[in-house]
CSV table of C-alpha atoms and ligand atoms in Angstrom, one decimal:
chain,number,residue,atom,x,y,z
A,193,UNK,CA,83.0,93.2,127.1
A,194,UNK,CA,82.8,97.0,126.0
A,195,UNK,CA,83.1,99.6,128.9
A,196,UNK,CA,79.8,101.4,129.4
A,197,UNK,CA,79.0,105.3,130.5
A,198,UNK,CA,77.5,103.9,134.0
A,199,UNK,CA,81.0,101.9,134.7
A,200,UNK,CA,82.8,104.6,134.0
A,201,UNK,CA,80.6,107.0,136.6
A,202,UNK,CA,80.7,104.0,139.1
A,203,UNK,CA,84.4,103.7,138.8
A,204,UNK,CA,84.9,107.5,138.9
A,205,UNK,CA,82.4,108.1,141.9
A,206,UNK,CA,79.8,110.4,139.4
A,207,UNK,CA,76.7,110.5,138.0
A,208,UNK,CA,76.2,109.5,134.5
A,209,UNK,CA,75.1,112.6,133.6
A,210,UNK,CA,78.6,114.2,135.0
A,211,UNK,CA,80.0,112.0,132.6
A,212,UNK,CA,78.3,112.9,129.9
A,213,UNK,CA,79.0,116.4,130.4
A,214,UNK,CA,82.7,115.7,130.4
A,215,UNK,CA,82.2,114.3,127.2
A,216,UNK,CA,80.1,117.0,125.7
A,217,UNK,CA,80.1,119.8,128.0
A,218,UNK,CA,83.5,119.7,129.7
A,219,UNK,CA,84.1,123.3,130.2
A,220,UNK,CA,80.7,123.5,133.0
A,221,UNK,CA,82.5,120.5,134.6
A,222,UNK,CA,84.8,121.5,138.0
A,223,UNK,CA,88.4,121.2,136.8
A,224,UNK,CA,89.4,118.4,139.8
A,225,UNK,CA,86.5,116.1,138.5
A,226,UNK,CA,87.2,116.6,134.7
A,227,UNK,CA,90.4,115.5,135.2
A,228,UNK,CA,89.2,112.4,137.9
A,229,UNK,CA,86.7,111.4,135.0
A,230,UNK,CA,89.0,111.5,131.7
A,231,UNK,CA,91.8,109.7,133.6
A,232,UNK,CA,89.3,107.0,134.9
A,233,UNK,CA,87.9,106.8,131.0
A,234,UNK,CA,91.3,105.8,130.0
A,235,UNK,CA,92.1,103.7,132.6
A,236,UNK,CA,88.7,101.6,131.3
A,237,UNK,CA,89.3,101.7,127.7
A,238,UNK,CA,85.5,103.3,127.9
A,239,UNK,CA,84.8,104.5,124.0
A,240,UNK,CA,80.7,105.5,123.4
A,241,UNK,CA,79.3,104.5,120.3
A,242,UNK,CA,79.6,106.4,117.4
A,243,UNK,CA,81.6,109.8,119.0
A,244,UNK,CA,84.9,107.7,119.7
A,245,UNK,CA,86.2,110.6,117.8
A,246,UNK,CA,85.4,113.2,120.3
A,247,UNK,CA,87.2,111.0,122.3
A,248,UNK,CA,90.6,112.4,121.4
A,249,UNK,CA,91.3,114.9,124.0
A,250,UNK,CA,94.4,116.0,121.8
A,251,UNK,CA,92.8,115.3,118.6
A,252,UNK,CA,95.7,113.1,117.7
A,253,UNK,CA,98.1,114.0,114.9
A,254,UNK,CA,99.5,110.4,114.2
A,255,UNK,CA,98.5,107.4,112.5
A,256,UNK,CA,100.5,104.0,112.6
A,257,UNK,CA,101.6,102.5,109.6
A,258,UNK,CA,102.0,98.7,109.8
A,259,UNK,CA,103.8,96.9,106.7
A,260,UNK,CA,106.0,93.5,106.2
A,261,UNK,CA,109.2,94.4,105.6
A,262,UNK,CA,110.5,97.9,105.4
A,263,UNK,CA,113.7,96.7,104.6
A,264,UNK,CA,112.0,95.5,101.4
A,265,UNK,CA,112.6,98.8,99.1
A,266,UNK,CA,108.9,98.5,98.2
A,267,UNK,CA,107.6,99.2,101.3
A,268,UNK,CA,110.4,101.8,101.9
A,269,UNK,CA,108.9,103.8,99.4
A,270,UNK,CA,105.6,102.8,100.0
A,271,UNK,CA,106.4,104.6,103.8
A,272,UNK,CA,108.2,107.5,102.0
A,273,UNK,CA,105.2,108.4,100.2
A,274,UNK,CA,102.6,107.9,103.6
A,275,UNK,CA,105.0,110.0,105.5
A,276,UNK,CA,104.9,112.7,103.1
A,277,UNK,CA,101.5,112.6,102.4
A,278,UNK,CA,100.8,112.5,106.4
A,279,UNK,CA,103.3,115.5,106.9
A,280,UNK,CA,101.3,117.6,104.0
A,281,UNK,CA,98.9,117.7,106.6
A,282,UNK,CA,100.8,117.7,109.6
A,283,UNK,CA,100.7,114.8,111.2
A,284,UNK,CA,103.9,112.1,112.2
A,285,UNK,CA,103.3,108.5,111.4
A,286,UNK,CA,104.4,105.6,113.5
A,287,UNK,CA,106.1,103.1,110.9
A,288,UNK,CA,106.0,99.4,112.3
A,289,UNK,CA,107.0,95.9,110.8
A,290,UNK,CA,105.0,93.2,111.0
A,291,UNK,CA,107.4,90.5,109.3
A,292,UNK,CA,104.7,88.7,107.8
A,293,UNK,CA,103.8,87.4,111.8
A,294,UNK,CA,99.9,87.8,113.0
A,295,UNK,CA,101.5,87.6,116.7
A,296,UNK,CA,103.6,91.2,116.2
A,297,UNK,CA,101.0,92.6,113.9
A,298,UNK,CA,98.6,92.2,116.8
A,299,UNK,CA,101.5,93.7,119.8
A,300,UNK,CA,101.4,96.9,117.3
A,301,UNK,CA,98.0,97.1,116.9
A,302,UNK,CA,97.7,97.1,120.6
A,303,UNK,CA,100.4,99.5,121.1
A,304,UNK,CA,99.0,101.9,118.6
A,305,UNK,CA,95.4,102.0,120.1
A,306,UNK,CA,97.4,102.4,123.2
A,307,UNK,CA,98.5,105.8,121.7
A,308,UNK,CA,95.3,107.0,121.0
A,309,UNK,CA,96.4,107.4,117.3
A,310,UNK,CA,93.8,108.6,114.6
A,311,UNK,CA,94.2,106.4,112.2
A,312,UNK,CA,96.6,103.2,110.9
A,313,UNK,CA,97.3,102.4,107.5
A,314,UNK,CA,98.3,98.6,107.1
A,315,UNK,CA,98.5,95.2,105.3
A,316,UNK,CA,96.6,92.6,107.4
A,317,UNK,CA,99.1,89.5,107.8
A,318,UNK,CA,95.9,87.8,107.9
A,319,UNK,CA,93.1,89.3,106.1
A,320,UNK,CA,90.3,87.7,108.6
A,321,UNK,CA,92.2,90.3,110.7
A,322,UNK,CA,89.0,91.7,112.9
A,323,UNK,CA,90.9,93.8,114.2
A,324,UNK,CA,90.2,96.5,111.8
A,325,UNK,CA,86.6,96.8,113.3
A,326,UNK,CA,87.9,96.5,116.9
A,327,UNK,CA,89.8,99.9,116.0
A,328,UNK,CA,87.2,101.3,114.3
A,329,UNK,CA,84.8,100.5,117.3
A,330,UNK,CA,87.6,102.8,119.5
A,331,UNK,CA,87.2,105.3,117.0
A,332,UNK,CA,90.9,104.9,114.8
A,333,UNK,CA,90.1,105.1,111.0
A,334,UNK,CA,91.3,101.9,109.3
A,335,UNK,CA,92.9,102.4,105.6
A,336,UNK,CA,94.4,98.8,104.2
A,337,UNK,CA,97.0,99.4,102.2
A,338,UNK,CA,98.3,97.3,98.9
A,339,UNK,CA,95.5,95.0,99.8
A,340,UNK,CA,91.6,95.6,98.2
A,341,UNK,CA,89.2,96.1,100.9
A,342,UNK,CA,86.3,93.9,100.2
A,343,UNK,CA,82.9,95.5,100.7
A,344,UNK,CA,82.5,99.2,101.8
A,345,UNK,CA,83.4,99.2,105.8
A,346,UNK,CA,87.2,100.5,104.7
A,347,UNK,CA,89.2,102.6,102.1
A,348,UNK,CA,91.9,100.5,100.4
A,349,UNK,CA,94.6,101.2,98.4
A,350,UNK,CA,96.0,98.2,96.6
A,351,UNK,CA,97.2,96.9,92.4
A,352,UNK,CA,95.4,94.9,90.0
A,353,UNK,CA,97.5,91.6,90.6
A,354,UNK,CA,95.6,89.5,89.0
A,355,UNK,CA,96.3,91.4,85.9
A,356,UNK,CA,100.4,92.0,87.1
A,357,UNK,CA,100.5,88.0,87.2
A,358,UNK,CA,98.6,88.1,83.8
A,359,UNK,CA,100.6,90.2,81.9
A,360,UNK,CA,104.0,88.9,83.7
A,361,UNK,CA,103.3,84.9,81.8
A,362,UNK,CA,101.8,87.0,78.6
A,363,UNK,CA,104.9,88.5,77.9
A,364,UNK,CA,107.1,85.7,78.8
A,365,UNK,CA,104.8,83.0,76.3
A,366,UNK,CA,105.4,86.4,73.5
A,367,UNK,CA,109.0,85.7,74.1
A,368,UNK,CA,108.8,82.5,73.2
A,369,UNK,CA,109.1,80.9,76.9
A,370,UNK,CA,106.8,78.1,77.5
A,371,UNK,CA,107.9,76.3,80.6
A,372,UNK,CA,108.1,78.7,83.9
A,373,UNK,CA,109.3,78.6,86.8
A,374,UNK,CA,106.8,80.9,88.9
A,375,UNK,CA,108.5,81.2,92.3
A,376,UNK,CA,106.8,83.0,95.6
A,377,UNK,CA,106.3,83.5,99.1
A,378,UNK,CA,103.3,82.1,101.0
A,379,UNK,CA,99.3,82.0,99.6
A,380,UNK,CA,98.4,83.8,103.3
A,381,UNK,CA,100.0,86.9,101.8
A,382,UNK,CA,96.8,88.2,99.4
A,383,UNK,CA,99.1,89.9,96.7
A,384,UNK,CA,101.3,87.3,96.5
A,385,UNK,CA,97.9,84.5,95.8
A,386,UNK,CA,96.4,87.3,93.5
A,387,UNK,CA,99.7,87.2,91.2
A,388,UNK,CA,99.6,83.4,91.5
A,389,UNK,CA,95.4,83.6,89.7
A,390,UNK,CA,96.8,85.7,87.1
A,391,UNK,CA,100.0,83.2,86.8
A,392,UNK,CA,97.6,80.5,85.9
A,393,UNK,CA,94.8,82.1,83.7
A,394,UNK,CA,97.4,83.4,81.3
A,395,UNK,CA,99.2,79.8,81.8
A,396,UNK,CA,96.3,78.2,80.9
A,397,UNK,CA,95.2,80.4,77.7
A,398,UNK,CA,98.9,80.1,76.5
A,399,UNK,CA,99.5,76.5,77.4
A,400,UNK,CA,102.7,77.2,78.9
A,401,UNK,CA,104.0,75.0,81.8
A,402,UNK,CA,104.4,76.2,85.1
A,403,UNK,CA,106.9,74.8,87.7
A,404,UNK,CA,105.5,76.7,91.0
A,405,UNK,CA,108.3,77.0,94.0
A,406,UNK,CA,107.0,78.8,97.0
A,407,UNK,CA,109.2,80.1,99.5
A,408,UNK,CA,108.7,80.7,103.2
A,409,UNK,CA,109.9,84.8,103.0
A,410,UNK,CA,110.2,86.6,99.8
A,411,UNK,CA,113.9,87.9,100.3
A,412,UNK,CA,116.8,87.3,98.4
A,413,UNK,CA,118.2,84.7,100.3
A,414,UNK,CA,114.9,82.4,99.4
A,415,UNK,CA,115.2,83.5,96.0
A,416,UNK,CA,119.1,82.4,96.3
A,417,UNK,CA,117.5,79.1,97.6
A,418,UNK,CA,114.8,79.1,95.0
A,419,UNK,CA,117.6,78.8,92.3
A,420,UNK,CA,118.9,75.5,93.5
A,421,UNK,CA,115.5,74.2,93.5
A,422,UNK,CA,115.0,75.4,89.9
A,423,UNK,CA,118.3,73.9,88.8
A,424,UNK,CA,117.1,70.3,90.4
A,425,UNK,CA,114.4,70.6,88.1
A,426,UNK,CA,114.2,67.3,85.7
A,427,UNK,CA,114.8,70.2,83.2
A,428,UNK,CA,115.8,73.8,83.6
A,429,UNK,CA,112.8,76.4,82.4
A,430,UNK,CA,113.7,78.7,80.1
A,431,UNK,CA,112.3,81.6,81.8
A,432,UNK,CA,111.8,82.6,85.7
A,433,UNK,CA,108.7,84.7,87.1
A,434,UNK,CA,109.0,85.7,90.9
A,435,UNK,CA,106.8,87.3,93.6
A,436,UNK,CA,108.9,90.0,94.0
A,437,UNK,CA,111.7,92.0,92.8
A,438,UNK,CA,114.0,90.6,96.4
A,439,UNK,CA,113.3,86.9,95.4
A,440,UNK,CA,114.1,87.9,91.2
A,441,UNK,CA,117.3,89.5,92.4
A,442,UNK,CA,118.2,86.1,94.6
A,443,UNK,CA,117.6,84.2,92.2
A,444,UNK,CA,119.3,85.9,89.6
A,445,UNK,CA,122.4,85.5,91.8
A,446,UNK,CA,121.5,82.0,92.4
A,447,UNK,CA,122.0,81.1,89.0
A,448,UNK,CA,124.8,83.2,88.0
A,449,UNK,CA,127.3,81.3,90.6
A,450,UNK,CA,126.0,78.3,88.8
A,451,UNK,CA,127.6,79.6,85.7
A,452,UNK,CA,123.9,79.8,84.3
A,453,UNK,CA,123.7,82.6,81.8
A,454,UNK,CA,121.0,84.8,82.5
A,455,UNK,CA,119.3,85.7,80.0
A,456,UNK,CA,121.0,83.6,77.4
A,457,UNK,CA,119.7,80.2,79.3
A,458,UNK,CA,117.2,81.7,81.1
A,459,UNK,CA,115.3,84.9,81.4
A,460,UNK,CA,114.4,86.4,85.0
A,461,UNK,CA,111.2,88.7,85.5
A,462,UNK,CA,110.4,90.3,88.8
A,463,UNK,CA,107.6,92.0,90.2
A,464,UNK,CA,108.0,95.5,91.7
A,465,UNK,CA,110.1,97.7,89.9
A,466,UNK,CA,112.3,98.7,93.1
A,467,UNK,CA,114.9,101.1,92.4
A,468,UNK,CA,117.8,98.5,92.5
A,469,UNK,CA,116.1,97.1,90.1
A,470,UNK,CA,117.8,98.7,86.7
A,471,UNK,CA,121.3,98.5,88.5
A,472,UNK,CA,121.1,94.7,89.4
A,473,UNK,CA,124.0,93.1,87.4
A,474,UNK,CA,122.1,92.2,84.6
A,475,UNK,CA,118.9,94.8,85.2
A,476,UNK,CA,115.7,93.6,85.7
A,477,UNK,CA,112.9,92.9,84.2
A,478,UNK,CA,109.7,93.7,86.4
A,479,UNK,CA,106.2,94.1,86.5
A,480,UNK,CA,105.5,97.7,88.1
A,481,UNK,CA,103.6,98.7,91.2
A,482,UNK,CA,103.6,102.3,92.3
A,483,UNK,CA,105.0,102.2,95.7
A,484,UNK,CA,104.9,105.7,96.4
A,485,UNK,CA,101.7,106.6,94.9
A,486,UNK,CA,100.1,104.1,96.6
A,487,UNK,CA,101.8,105.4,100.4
A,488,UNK,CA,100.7,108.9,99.0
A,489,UNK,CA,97.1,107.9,98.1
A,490,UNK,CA,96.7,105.8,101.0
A,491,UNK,CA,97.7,108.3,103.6
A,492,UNK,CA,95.5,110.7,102.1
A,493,UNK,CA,92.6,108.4,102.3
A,494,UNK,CA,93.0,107.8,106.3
A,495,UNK,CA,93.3,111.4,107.0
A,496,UNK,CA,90.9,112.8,104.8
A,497,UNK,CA,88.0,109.8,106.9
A,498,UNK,CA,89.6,111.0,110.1
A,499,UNK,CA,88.7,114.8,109.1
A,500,UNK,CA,85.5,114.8,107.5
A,501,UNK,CA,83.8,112.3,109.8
A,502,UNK,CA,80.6,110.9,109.3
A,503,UNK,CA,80.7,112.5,106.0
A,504,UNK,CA,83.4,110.2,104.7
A,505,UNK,CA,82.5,108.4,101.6
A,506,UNK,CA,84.8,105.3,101.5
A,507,UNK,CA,86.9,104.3,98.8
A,508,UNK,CA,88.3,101.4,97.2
A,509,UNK,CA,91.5,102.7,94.8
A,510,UNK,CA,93.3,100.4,92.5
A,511,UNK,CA,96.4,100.8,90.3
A,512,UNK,CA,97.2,99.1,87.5
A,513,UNK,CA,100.8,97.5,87.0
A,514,UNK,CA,103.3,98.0,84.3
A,515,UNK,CA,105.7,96.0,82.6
A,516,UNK,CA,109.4,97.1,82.5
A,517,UNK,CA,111.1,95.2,80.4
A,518,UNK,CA,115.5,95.3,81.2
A,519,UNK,CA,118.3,92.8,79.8
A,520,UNK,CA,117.2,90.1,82.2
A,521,UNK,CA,114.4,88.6,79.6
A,522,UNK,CA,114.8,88.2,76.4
A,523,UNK,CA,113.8,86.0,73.2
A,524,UNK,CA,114.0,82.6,73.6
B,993,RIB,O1,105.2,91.7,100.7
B,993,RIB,C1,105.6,91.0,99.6
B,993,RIB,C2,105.2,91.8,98.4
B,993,RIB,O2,103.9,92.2,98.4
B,993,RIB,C3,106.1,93.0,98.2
B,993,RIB,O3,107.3,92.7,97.6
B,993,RIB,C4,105.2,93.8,97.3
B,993,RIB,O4,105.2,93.2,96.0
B,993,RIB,C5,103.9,93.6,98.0
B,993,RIB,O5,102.8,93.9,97.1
């Protein structure tokens, strides 16, 4: 149940008008009373319709940035590019992980409205999330970040992939390869499904066959456990197309203590293009996203909605990925 402006006078012992003038007006408001009324409007959580953003006392300079994993080097340099776009304009950021769990996503989300922060950039663990309107509602501008918004209520900043799964089974059937082990992390997480639509369209046009293995996390240890399920396989695929670049690189290793050769037996493409990519021990092949442009882009999305106000236009920004093709794929 939303606070309103008559619980808030109740609760602070003033008339509704009072505390509308501290709202509006505070500077013909007695000191002792402006301060009796703002505390009590914290205390309640009270936010009026449609000037929550006149709420910030401070006008806040941080934002929260919620991802996955920043031990992932995607989302490293997908933070590396928000803080840098977020310092251009002088604010801090407030980087959180949400390890893939609804649970802590939530405990952030609350901490961060706790903070009074202007804005939070993340990837809903669960894109049913409605929390993005609850912080809107409290007036903290919502920017979701490598996921597409759909509709108009947010900006997003996210990659085409549909098209990075697409192009990933494209250039694996050109090789020659026509049975595939695609392995990846849960269908909850919406990139990870996305690459799995494109996966089968361009499986289905090129008749190739796909062996799917889905993992629980996409780290390198589930890719490391990914291989031994690959080499159970009635017969071993000639080529390997992961979620990630974490799970390509586990993988990779997987197979290499098996004695298999990579790419000789088998080729290895991940998705990503992290920068440990090139210097894995037989570098990678990957399919692009770009990590810092999108932290950039996104960052300056939030901010530029938290400045302008109700003259925001949103925006829904897309990048397209690219392949990069290293020793780990080759002819088959
Ligand atoms: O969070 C899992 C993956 O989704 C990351 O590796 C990156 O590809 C992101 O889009």
């Amino acid at each position: 149940m939303s606070v309103s402006l008559r619980d808030v006078a109740k609760s602070a012992k003033v008339s509704v008008g009072t505390v509308s003038n501290v709202l509006n007006r505070p500077e013909i408001v007695a000191e002792k009373t402006l301060n009796r009324v703002r505390e009590t409007i914290k205390e309640l959580g009270f936010v009026p319709n449609g000037f929550a953003r006149q709420l910030r006392f401070g006008n806040s300079r941080t934002i929260g940035l919620i991802v996955p994993d920043v031990s992932n080097p995607f989302f490293t340099e997908v933070a590396r590019g928000v803080e840098d776009g977020a310092n251009k304009r002088d604010y801090a950021v407030f980087l959180c992980n949400s390890d893939e769990s609804v649970q802590k996503e939530e405990r952030y989300i609350n901490v961060l409205i706790e903070q009074q922060v202007r804005g939070v950039l993340f990837s809903p663990s669960d894109i049913k999330s409605n929390r993005m309107e609850e912080m809107k509602g409290r007036g903290i501008s919502v920017t979701l970040l490598d996921q597409e918004q759909k509709g108009n209520n947010h900006c997003s900043v996210s990659v085409d992939d549909i098209y990075g799964g697409r192009i990933a089974i494209e250039y694996l059937s050109d090789l020659g390869h026509h049975d595939i082990a695609w392995v990846c992390g849960p269908e909850s997480i919406p990139q990870v499904a996305e690459r799995g639509i494109g996966v089968a369209k361009a499986a289905k046009a090129g008749n190739v066959k796909i062996e799917t293995i889905r993992v629980p996390l996409m780290n390198s240890a589930q890719g490391e456990e990914a291989a031994k399920a690959i080499l159970e396989l009635p017969t071993l695929p000639t080529a390997v197309f992961c979620a990630n670049d974490l799970l390509a690189l586990g993988v990779m290793r997987g197979l290499m203590a098996a004695k298999v050769k990579v790419p000789d037996q088998i080729s290895i493409l991940g998705y990503d293009d992290i920068k440990f990519a090139s210097s894995a021990a037989i570098p990678l092949s990957s399919i692009s996203q770009p990590a810092y442009q999108i932290g950039v882009t996104a960052a300056d999305l939030l901010l530029s909605e938290c400045e302008d106000g109700e003259s925001h236009q949103h925006q829904q920004i897309k990048f397209q990925p690219k392949l990069v093709e290293r020793e780990s794929t080759k002819k088959r």
